[in-house]
Tab-separated table of C-alpha atoms in Angstrom:
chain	number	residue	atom	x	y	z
A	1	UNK	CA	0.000	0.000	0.000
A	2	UNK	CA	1.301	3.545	-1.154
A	3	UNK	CA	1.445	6.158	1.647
A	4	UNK	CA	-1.149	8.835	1.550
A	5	UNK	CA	1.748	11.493	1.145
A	6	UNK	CA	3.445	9.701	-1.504
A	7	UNK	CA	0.257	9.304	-3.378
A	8	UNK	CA	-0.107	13.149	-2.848
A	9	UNK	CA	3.007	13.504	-4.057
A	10	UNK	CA	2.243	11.645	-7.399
A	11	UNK	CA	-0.853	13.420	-7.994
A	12	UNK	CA	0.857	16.647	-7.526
A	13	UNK	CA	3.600	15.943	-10.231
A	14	UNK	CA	1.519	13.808	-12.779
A	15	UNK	CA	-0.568	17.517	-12.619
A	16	UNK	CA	2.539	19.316	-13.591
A	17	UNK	CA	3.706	17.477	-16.117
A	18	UNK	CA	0.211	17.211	-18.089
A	19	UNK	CA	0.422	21.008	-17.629
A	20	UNK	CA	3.810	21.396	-19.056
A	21	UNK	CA	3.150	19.138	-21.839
A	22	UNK	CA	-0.341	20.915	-22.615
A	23	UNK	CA	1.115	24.337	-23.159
A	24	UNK	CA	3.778	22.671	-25.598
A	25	UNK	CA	2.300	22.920	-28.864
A	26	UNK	CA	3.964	21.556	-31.942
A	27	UNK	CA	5.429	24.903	-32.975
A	28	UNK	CA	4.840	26.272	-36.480
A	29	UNK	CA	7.593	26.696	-39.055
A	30	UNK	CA	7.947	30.515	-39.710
A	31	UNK	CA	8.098	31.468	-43.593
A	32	UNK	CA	9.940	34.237	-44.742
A	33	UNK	CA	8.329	36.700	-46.929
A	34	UNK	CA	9.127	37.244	-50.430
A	35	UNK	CA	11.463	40.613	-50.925
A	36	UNK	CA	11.447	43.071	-53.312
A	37	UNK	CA	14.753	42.945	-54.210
A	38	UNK	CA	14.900	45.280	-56.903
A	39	UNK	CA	12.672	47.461	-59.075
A	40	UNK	CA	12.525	50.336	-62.116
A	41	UNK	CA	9.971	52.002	-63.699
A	42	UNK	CA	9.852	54.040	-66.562
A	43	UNK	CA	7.562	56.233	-68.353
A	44	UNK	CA	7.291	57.375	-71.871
A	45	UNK	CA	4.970	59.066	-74.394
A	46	UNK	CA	2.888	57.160	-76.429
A	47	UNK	CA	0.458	57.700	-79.144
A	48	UNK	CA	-2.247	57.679	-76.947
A	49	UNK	CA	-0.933	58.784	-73.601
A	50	UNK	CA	1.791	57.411	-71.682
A	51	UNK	CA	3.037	53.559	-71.767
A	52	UNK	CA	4.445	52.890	-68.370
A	53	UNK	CA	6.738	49.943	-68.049
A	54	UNK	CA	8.389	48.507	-65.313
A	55	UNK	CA	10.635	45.463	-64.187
A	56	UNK	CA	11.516	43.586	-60.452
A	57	UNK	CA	13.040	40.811	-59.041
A	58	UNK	CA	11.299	39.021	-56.452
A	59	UNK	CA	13.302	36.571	-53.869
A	60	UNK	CA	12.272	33.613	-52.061
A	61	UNK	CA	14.447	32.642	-49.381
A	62	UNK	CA	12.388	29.715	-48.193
A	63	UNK	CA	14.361	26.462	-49.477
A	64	UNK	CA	11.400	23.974	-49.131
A	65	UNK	CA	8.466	26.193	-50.221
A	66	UNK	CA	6.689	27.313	-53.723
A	67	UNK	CA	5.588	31.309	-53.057
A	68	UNK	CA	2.293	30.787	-55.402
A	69	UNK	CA	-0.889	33.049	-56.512
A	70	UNK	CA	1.368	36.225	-56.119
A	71	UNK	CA	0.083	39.417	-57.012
A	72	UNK	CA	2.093	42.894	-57.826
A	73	UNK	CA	-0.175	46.168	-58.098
A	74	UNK	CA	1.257	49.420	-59.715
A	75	UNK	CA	0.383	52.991	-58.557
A	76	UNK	CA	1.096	55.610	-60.905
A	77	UNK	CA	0.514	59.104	-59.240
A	78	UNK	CA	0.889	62.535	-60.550
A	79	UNK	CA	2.658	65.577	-58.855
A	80	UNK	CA	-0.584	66.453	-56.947
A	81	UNK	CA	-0.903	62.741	-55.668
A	82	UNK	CA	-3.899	61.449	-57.690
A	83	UNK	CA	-3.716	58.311	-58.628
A	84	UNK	CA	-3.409	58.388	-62.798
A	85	UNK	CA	-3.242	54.417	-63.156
A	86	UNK	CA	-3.491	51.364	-61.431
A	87	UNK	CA	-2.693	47.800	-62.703
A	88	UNK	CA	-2.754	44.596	-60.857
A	89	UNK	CA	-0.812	41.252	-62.167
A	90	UNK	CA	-0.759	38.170	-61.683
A	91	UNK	CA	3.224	36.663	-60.973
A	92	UNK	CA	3.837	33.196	-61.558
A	93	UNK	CA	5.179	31.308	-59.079
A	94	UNK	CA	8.540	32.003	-57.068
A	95	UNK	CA	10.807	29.250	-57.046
A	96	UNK	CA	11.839	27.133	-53.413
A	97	UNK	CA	14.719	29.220	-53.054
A	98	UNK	CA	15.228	31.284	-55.981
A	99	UNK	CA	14.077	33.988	-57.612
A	100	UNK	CA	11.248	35.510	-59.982
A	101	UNK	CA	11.629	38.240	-63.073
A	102	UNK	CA	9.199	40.480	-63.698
A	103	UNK	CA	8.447	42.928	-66.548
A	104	UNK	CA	4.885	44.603	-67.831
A	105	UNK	CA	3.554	47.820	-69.823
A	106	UNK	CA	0.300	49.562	-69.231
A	107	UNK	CA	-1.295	53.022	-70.681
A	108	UNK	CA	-2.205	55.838	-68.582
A	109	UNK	CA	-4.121	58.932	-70.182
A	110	UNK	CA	-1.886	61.098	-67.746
A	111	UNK	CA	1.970	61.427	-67.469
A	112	UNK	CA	2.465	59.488	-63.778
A	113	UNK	CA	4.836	61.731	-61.677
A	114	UNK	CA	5.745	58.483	-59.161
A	115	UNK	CA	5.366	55.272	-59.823
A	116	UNK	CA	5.074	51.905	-56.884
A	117	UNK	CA	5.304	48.311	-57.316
A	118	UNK	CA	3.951	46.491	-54.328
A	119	UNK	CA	2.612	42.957	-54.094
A	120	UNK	CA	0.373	40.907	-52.220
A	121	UNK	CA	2.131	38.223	-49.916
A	122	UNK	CA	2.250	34.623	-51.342
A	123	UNK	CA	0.203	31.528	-50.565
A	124	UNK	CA	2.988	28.708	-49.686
A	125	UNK	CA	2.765	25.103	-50.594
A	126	UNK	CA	5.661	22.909	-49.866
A	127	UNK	CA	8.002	21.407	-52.770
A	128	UNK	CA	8.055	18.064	-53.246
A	129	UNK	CA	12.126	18.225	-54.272
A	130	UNK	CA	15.089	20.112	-52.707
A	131	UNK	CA	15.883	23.319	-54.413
A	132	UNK	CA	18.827	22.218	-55.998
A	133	UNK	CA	16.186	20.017	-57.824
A	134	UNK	CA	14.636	23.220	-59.571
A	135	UNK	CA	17.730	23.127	-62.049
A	136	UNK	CA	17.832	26.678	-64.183
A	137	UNK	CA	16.802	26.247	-67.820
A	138	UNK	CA	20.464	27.214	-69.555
A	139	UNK	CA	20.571	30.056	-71.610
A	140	UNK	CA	23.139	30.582	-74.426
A	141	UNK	CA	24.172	32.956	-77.243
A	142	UNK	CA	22.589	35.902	-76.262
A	143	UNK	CA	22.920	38.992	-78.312
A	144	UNK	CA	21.858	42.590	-77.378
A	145	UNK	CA	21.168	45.085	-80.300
A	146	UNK	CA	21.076	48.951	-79.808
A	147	UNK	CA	18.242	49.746	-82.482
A	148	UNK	CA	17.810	53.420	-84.340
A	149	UNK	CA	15.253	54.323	-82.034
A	150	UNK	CA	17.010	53.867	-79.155
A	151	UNK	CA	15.222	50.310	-78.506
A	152	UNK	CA	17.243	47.168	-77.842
A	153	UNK	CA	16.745	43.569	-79.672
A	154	UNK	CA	17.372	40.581	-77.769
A	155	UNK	CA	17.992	37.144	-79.300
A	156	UNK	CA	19.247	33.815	-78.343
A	157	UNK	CA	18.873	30.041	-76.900
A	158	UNK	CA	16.716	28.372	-73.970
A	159	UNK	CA	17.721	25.157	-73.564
A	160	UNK	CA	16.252	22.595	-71.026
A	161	UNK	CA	17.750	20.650	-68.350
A	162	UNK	CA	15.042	18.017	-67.578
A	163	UNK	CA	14.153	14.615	-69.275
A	164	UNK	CA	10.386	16.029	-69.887
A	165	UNK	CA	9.482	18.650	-72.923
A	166	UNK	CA	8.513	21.683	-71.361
A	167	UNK	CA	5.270	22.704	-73.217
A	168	UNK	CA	5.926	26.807	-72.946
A	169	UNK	CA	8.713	29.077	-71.035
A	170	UNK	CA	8.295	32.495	-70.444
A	171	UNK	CA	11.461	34.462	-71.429
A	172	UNK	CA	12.602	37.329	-69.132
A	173	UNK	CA	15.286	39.900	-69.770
A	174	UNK	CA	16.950	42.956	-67.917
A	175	UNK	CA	18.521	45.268	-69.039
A	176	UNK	CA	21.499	46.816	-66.943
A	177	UNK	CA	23.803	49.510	-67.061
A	178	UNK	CA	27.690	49.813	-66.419
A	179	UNK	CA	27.138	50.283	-62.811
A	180	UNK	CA	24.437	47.218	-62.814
A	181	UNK	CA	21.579	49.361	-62.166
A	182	UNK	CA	18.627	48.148	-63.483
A	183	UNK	CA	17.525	49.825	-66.089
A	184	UNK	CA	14.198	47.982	-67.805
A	185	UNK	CA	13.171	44.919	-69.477
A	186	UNK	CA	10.754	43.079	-71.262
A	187	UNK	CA	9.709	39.259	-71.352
A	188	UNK	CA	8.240	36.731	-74.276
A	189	UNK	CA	7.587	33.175	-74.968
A	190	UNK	CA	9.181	30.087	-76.328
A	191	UNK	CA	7.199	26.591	-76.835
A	192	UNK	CA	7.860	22.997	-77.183
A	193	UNK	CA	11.640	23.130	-75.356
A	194	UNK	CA	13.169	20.169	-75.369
A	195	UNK	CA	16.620	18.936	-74.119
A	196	UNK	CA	19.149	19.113	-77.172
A	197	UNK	CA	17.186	21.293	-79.371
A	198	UNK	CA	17.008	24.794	-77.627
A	199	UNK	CA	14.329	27.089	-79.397
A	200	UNK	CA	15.527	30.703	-80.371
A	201	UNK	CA	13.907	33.915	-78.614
A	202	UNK	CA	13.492	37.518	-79.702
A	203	UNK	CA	12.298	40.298	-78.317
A	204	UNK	CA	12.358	44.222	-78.193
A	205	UNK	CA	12.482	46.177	-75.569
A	206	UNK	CA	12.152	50.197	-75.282
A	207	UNK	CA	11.376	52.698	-73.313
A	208	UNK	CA	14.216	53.233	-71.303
A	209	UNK	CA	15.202	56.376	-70.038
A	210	UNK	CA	17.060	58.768	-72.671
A	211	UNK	CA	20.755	58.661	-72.576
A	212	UNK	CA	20.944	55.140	-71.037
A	213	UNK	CA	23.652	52.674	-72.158
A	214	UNK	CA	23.124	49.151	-71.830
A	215	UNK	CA	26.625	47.164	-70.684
A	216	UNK	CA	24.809	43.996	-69.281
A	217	UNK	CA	21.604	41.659	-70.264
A	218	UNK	CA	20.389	39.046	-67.892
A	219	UNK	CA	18.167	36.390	-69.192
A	220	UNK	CA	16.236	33.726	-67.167
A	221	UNK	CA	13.654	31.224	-68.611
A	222	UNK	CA	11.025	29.723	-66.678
A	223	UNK	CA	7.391	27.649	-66.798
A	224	UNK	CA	4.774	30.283	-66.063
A	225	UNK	CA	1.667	29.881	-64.069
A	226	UNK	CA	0.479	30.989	-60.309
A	227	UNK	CA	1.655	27.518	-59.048
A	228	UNK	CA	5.031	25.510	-59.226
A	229	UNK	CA	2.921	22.640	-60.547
A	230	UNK	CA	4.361	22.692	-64.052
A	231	UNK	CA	8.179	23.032	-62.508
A	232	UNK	CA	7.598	20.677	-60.158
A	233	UNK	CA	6.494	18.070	-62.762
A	234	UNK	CA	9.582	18.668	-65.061
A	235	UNK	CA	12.009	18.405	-61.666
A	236	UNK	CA	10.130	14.917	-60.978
A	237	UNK	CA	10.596	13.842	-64.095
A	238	UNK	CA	14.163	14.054	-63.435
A	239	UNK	CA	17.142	15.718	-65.034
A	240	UNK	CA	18.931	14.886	-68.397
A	241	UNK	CA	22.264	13.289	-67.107
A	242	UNK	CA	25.179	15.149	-67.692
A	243	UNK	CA	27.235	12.323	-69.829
A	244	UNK	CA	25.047	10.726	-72.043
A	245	UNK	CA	27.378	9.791	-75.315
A	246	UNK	CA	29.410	6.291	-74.532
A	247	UNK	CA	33.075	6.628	-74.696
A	248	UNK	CA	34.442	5.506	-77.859
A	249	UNK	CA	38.363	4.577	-76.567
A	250	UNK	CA	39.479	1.513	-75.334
A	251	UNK	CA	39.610	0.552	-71.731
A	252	UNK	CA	43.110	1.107	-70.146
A	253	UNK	CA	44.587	-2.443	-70.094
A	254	UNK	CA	45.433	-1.930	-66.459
A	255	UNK	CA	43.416	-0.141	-63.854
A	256	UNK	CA	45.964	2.655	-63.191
A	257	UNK	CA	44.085	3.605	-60.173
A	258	UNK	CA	44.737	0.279	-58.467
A	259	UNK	CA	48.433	-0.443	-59.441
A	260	UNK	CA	49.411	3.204	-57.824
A	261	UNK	CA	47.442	1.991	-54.534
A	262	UNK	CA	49.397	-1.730	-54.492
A	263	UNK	CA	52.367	0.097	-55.147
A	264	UNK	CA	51.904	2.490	-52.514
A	265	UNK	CA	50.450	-0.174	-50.116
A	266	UNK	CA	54.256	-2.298	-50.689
């Protein structure tokens, strides 16, 4: 038989521990927020009002997570504050640890003395791969062409790393200047990109601000969509192995390898 004030005794700690393990919940993992990381706008006259364009980077610093069903709304004000324009877009998804390109053009009746890209924070959904899964599609032979009226033609190659076709790519560019300050951009689409036969891409971009000199182009390629689903399915799919062409020399008539390590051994 237990003694009355060792029973007490038992009661009184079985009542701290259930309180102790009551108030420990499973803890939530905390998601960083996408960041703006960089942004330009510019604004020029157009045949029937003003054609503001702009360009961003957004940056996901979440390694297991897909920011999806992003939104980025531009404010164009005049000198008096009133809003002259207002545009909302829809982003496509931001990579599990990477980052997202951004470009787009509108038309406001009024010249916009400010312009503001904000966005709306993302909805996250976990990655089924690491982010060293989410291989880059490789982009090659790029070629950046001052044009008479001051515009700039792009061209070149998106190749793709992954066993699977990827149906459609968007193409991003930006356009930099000696310093690396971002200066603009513009984005377009390639289709049916399959490993070993990279499709060719050309754009135009213009509207830049007068006097600017281009020194630098950066060029991603991406699937596009407000999920990760179609990136996703090309990383599961798996990736097109770096060596895939047989060796065509003979075999070393003795393992090299093994008669330095006997020889080392003695």
């Amino acid at each position: 038989m237990i003694p009355r004030s060792r029973t007490v005794s038992l009661l009184a700690l079985g009542a701290i521990c259930l309180a102790g393990c009551s108030s420990e919940e499973p803890s939530k993992q905390q998601l960083k927020p996408l960041v703006l990381k960089e942004q330009v706008s510019n604004v020029v006259k157009s045949s029937d009002g003003y054609a503001v364009n702009w360009a961003g980077i957004l940056t996901n610093a979440n390694p297991w997570h897909f920011g999806e069903h992003v939104v980025a709304t531009i404010v164009g004000r005049d000198a008096a504050g009133t809003e002259v324009v207002r545009m909302d877009q829809s982003l496509d998804a931001v990579p599990p640890g990477g980052s997202l390109a951004f470009t787009g053009q509108v038309n406001a009746p009024q010249k916009p003395a400010k312009v503001t890209i904000d966005y709306r924070p993302a909805q996250w959904r976990p990655a089924a791969r690491i982010a060293s899964a989410f291989k880059e599609f490789p982009v090659s032979r790029v070629q950046t062409l001052r044009q008479k009226d001051r515009s700039y033609l792009i061209t070149g190659y998106v190749d793709n790393p992954y066993q699977l076709p990827a149906s459609s790519l968007v193409v991003n560019v930006l356009l930099r200047d000696k310093a690396g300050k971002l200066l603009g951009g513009g984005s377009t689409f390639v289709d049916d990109v399959k490993a070993g036969s990279p499709p060719r891409f050309i754009l135009t971009v213009g509207g830049l601000p007068a006097g600017s000199v281009v020194a630098k182009t950066d060029v991603t390629a991406r699937t596009w969509g407000s999920t990760g689903r179609p990136f996703e399915d090309l990383a599961l799919g798996g990736a097109v192995p770096l060596h895939t062409i047989k060796p065509t020399t003979e075999p070393f008539a003795i393992d090299r390898g093994s008669q330095a390590m006997t020889e080392h051994q003695q």
